[in-house]
Short mmCIF file of C-alpha atoms and ligand atoms in Angstrom, two decimals:
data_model
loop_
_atom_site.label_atom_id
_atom_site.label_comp_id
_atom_site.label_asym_id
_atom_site.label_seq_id
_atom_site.Cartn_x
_atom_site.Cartn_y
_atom_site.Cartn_z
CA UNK A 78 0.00 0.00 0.00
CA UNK A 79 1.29 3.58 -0.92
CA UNK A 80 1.52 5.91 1.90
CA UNK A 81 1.74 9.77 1.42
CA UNK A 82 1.85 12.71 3.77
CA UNK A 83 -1.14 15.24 3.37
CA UNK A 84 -0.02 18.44 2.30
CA UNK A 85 -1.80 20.39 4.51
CA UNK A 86 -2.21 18.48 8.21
CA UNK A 87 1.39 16.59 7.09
CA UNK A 88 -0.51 13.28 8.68
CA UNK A 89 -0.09 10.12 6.57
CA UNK A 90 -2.83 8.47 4.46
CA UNK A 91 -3.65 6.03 1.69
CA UNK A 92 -4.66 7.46 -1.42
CA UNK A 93 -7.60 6.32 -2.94
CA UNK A 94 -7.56 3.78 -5.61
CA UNK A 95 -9.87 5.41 -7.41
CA UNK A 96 -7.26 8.70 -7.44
CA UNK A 97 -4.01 7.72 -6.83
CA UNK A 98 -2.28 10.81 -7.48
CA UNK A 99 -4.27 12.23 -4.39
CA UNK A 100 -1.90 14.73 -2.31
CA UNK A 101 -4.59 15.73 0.29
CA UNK A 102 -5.78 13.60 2.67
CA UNK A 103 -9.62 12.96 3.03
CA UNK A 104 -9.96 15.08 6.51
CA UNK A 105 -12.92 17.77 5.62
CA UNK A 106 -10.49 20.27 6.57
CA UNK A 107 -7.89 19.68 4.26
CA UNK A 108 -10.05 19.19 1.52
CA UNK A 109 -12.01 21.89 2.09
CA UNK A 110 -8.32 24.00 2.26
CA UNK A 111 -7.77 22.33 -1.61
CA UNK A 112 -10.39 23.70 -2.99
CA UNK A 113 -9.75 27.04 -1.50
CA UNK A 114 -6.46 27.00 -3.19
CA UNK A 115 -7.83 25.74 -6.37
CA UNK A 116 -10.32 27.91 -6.60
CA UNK A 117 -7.57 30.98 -5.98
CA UNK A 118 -5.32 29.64 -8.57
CA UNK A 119 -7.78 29.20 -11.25
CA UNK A 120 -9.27 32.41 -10.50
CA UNK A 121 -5.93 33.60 -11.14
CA UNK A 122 -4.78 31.43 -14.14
CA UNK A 123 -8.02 30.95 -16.14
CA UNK A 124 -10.01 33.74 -17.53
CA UNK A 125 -12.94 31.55 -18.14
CA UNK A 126 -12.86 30.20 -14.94
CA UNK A 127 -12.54 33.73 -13.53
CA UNK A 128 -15.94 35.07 -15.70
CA UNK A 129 -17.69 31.80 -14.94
CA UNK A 130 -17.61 32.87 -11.33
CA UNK A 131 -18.01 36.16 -11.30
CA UNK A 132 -21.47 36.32 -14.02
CA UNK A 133 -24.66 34.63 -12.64
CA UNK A 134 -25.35 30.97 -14.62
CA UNK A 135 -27.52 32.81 -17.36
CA UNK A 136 -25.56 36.13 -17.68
CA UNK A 137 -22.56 33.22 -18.65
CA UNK A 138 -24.71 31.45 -21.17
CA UNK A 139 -26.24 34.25 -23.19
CA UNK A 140 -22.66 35.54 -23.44
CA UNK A 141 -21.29 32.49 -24.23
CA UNK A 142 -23.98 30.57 -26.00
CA UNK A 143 -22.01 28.52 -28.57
CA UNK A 144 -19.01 27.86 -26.16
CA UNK A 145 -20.48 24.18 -25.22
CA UNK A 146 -21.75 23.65 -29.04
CA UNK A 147 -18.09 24.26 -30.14
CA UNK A 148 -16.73 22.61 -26.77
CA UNK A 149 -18.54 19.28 -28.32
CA UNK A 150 -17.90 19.82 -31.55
CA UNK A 151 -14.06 19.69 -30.80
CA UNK A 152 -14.04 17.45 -28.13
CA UNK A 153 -16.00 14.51 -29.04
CA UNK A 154 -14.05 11.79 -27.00
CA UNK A 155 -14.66 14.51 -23.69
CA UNK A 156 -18.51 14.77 -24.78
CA UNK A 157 -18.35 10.06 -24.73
CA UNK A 158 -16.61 10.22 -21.55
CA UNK A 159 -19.24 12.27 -20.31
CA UNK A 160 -21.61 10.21 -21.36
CA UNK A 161 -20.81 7.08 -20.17
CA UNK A 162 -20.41 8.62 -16.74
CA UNK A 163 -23.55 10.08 -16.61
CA UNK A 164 -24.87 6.45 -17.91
CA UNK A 165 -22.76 5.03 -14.38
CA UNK A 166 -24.29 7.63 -12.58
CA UNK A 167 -27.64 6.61 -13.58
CA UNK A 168 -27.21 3.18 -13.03
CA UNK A 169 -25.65 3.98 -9.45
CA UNK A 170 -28.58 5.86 -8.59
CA UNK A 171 -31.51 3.31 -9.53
CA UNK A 172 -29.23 0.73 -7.83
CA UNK A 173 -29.08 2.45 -4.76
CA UNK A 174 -33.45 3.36 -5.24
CA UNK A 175 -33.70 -0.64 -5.75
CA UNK A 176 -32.00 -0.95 -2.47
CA UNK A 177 -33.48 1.49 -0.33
CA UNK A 178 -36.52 0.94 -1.73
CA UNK A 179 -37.18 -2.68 -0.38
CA UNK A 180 -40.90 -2.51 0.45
CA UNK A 181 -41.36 -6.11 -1.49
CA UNK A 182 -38.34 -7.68 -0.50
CA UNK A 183 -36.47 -6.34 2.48
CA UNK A 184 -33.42 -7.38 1.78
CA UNK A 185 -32.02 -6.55 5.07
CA UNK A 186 -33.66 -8.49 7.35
CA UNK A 187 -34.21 -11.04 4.60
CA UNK A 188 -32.86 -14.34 6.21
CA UNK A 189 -31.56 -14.80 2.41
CA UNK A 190 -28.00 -12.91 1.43
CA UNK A 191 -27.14 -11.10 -1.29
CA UNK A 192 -24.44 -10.88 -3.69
CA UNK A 193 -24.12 -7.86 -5.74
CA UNK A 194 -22.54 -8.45 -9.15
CA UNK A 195 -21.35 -5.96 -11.61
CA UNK A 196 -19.74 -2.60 -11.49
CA UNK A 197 -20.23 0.86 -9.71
CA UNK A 198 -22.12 -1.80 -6.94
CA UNK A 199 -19.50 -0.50 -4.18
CA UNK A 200 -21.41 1.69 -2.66
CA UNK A 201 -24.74 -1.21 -2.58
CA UNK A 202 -22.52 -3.52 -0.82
CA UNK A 203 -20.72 -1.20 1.68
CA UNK A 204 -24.36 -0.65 3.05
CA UNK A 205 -25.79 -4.19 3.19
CA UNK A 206 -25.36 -6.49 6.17
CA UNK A 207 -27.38 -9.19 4.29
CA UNK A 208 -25.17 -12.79 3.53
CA UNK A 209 -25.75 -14.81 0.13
CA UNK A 210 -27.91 -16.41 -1.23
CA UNK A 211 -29.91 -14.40 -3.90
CA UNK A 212 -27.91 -13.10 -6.32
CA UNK A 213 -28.81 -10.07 -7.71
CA UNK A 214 -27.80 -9.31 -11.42
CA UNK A 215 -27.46 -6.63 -13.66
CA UNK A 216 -28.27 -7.13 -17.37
CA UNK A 217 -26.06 -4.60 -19.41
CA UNK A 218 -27.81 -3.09 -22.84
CA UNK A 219 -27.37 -4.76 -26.08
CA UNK A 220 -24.68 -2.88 -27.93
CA UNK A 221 -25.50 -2.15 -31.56
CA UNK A 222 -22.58 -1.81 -33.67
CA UNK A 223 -22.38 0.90 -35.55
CA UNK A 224 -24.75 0.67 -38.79
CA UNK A 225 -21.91 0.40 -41.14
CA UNK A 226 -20.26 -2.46 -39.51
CA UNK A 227 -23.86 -4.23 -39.60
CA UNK A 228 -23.89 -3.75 -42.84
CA UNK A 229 -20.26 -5.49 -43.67
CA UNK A 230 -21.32 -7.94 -41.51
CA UNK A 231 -24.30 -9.10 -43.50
CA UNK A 232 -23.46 -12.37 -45.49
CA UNK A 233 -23.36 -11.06 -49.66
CA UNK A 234 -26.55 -11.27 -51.15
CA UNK A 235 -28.64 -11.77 -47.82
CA UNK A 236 -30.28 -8.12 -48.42
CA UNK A 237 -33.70 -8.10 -45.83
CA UNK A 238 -36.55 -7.52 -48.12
CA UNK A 239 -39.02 -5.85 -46.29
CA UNK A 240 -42.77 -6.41 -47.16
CA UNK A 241 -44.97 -3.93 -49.00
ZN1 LIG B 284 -4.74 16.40 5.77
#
């Protein structure tokens, strides 16, 4: 395990896995003293930055009304990431509904366990007491390849007729 001392309180702690390059320690005071420091520094280093804060959320816009078209237009792997995190998000959050919302099937005092299979499910398990014995899956989406790939992959002459 990699240890590192917090910059601020100078204590030692594990960064996460999910961060490794973490420099602050989790302690509310420390990271509330990070953001204090990146907020100066941007403020002082980033122009947009420095107008995004200072102009209310609509004054911003209607000054800046094609920055996010162009933003995606340039930045199409940014505008995928995005979306599959806000996909992760979504299924964290009707995970975590299904669980908290066990008025079938309480799970917790269910004499039945529960494993929890498939991923962004950390924060499910970390709250459930229950052992094994139901297992509760996830089915992920059909992926459609793209329609030109479909296409190539079509056997020669097998063209779908369709009817009418
Ligand atoms: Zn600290």
């Amino acid at each position: 395990m990699v240890e590192r001392r917090c910059r601020y309180c100078e204590r030692i702690f594990q960064p996460s896995k999910y961060r490794p390059a973490q420099t602050v320690c989790s302690e509310p005071e420390c990271q509330r003293r990070r953001r204090a420091d990146y907020h100066r520094q941007k403020m002082a280093a980033d122009p947009v930055y420095r107008q995004v804060c200072r102009d209310s959320p609509q004054k911003w816009r209607s000054r800046n009304q094609d920055y996010w078209r162009q933003y995606r237009e340039q930045h199409p792997a940014a505008v995928e990431r995005n979306r599959r995190r806000q996909h992760t998000r979504d299924q964290k959050r009707r995970l975590r509904d299904l669980a908290n919302n066990n008025s079938v099937f309480d799970l917790k005092h269910s004499a039945a366990g529960v494993w929890l299979l498939g991923s962004g499910l950390q924060d499910l398990a970390n709250n459930n007491v229950a052992r094994a014995q139901v297992w509760v899956l996830e089915a992920l989406p059909l992926r459609k390849p793209p329609a030109s790939e479909s296409c190539k992959q079509q056997p020669p002459g097998a063209v779908t007729a369709s009817a009418g």
